C-alpha positions in Angstrom: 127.9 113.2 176.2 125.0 110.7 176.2 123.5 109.0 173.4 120.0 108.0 172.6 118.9 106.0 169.5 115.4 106.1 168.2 113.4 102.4 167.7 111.0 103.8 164.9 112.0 105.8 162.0 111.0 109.5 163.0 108.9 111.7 161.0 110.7 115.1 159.8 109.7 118.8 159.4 112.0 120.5 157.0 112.4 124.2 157.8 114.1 125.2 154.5 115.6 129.3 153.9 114.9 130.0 150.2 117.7 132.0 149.7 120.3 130.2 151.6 123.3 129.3 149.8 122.3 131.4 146.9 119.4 130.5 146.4 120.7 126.6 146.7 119.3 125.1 149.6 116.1 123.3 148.2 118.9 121.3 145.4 120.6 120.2 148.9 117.3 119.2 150.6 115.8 117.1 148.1 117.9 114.3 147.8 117.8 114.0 151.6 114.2 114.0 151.5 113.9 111.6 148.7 116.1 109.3 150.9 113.8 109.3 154.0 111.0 108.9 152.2 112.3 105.6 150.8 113.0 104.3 154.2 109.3 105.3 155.0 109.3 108.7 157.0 106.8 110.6 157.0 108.3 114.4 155.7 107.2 117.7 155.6 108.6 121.0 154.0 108.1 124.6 155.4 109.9 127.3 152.6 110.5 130.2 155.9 109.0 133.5 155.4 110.9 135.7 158.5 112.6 134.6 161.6 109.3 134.6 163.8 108.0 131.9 161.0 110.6 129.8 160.9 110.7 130.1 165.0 106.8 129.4 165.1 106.9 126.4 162.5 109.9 124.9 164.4 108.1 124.7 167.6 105.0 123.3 166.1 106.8 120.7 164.1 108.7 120.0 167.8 105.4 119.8 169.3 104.3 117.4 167.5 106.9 115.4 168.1 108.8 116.2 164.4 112.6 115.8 164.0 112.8 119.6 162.9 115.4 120.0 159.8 117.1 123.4 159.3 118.1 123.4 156.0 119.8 126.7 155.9 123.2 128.3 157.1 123.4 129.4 160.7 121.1 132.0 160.7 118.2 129.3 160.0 119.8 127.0 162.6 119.7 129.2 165.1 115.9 130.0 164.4 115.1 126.5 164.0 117.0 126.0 167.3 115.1 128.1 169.3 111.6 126.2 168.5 113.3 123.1 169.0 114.1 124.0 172.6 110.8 125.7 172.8 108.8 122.8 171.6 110.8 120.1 173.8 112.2 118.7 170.3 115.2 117.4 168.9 116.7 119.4 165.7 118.9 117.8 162.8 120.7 119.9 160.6 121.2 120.0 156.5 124.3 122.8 155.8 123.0 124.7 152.7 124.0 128.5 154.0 127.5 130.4 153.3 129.0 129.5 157.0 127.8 126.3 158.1 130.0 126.7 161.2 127.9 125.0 163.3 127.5 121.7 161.2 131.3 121.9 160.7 132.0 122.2 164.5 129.6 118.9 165.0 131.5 117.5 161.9 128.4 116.7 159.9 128.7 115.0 156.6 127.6 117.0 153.6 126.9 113.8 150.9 123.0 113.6 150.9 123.2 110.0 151.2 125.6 110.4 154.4 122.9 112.9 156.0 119.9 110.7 155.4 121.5 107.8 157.4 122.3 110.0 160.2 118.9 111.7 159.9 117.6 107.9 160.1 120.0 106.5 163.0 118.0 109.0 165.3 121.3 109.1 167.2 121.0 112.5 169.5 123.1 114.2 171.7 122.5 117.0 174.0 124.5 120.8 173.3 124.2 123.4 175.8 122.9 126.3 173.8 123.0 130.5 174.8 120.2 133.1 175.8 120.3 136.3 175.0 118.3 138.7 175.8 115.5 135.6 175.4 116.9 135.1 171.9 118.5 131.4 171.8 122.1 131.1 170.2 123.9 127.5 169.5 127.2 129.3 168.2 128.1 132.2 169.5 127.4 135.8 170.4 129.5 138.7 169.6 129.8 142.5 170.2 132.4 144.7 168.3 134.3 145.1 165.3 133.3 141.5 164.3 129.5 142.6 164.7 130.0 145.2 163.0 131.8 143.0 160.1 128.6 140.8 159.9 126.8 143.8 159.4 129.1 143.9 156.2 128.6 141.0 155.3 124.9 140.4 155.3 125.0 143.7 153.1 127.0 141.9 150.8 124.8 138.8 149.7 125.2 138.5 146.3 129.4 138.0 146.9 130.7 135.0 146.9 131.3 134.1 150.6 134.8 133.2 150.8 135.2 136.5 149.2 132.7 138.9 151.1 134.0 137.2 154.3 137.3 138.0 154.1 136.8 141.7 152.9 134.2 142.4 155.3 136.5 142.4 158.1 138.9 144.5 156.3 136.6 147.3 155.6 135.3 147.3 159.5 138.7 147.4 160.2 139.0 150.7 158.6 136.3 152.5 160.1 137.1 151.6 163.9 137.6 152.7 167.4 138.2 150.4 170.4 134.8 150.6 172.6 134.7 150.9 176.4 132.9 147.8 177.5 131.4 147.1 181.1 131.0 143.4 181.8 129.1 141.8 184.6 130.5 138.3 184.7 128.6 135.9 187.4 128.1 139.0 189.5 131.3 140.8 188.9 131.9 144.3 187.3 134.5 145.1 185.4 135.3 147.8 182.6 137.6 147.4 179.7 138.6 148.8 176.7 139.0 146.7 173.5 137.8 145.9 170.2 135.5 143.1 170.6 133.7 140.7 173.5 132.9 137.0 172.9 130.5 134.7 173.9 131.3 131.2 173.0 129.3 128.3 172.6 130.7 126.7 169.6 134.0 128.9 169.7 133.2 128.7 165.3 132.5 131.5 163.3 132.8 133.3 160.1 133.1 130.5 157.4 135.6 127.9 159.6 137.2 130.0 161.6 138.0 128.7 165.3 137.9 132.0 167.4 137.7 130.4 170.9 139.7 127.4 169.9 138.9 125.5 173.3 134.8 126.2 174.1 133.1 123.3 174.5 129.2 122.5 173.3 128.4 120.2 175.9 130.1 121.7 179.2 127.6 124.0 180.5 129.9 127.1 180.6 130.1 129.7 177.7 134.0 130.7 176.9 134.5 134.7 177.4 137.0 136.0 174.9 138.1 139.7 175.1 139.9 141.1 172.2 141.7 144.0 174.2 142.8 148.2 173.1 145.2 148.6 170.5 146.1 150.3 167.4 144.5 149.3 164.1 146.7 147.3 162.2 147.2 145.0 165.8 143.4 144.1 164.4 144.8 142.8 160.9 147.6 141.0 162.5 144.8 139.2 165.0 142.8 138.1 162.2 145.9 136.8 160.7 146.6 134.6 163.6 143.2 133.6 164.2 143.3 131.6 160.8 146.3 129.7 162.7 144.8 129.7 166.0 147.4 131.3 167.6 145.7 134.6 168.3 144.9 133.4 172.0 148.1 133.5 173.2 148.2 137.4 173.1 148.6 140.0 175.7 145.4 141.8 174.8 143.3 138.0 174.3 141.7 137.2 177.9 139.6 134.3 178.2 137.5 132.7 181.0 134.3 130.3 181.8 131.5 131.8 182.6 128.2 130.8 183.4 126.1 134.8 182.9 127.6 138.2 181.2 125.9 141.3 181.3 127.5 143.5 178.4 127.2 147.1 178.5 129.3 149.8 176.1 129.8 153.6 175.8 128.4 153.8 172.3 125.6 151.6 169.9 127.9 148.7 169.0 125.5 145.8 167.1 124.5 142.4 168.9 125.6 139.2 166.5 124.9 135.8 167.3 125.3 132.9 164.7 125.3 135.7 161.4 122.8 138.1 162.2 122.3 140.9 164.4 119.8 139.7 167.0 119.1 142.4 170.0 120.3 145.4 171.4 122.1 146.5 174.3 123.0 146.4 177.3 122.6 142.0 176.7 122.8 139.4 178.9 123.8 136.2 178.0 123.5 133.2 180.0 123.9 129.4 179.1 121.7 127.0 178.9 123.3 123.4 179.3 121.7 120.5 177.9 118.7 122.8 176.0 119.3 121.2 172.8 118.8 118.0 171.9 120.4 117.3 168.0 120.9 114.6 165.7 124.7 114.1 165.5 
């Protein structure tokens, strides 16, 4: 990991999702904001409209050589990411959303006055981000039952989100069948039956949860989990140990590196990456190491 630390204090383009949080996640930008503009930054605020707005105002703010602020939960950052690496930027993060998995797998404070000074350091480091389908992903991308449980849960806004995440799994649970997948990992094919497939950046998902325990955001290899066949209530004891982190060490959990994975199934299953479903399939997911530069 390298570290670079800006001389001048940066200017910043806040890309901020309304209804993040609840409807919260203006409250958590201001104080930031008021901070930096104290210390004499120059800042700007963009309220996000869609995904391709919050994309195009991202690479703009990059552009012009912006710090570019998601302010948001991990839908937003993934958005926000994308123009960053489009725009040759560097993005810094505000958690404000119902996950914030990737701002708790960089460790990123959450007192305003915490974030401003790291805002202000300018201290970057480079992540290695995923492509799919030319959609960029920081986290992680995944296709099965825990697609189908995001589904759920972005149905279920108005919940709170400890609560709608932890049922939405249970109710996907109950309307499932394993899925007959057909990977292409660096070139080779292979078929399997199982319940889900993993692409890990981050390895963090679903409000703190480590489901690839050891991938790495900075070693230019995605983590391939496969969640194998089995009966349904093997699924509920999985989630169970995935709260410990002991669900890799099952006979149906395989994991490898991989650099490119071409996923193909024998019926619609959604795409998810980072809380949202994002393409279609078949999907090809490749990393991209170093893409992301990122105030952490």
């Amino acid at each position: 990991m390298t570290t670079e630390v800006a001389a001048d204090v940066p200017a910043f383009t806040a890309i901020v999702n309304p209804i993040s949080g609840g409807g919260h996640a203006t409250a958590h930008w201001e104080p930031v904001a008021a901070r930096l503009r104290a210390a004499g930054a120059a800042v700007r605020v963009e309220p996000t409209r869609s995904r391709e707005h919050a994309i195009e105002c991202a690479t703009a703010a990059a552009e012009r050589g912006d710090v570019v602020v998601a302010v948001g939960g991990d839908g937003l950052v993934r958005d926000v990411a994308e123009g960053a690496v489009r725009g040759g930027g560097t993005l810094a993060l505000v958690p404000a959303g119902r996950g914030n998995d990737l701002a708790r797998a960089l460790d990123l404070p959450s007192d305003p006055a915490a974030l401003a000074g790291l805002l202000l350091s300018g201290a970057t480091r480079r992540l290695d981000v995923l492509e799919v389908n030319g959609v960029i992903v920081p986290g992680n991308v995944y296709i099965g039952i825990d697609s189908v449980a995001t589904q759920l849960i972005n149905a279920g806004r108005g919940l709170p989100a400890l609560l709608v995440y932890r049922l939405a799994p249970v109710r996907a649970i109950l309307g499932w069948r394993s899925v007959g997948y057909t990977l292409t990992v660096d070139g080779e094919r292979q078929s399997v039956r199982g319940h889900t497939v993993v692409l890990a950046n981050s390895g963090a998902y679903g409000h703190g949860l480590r489901i690839v325990p050891d991938a790495q955001l900075d070693d230019g290899r995605l983590r391939l989990m496969v969640v194998g066949d089995g009966p349904r209530w093997k699924i509920a004891s999985f989630m169970q140990e995935v709260k410990r982190g002991t669900h890799t060490r099952r006979p149906d959990v395989s994991l490898r590196h991989a650099h490119e994975v071409t996923v193909e199934t024998d019926r619609p299953v959604p795409v998810c990456a980072d809380g949202d479903e994002v393409t279609t399939l078949p999907a090809t997911i490749r990393v991209l190491p170093g893409a992301l530069r990122i105030i952490a």
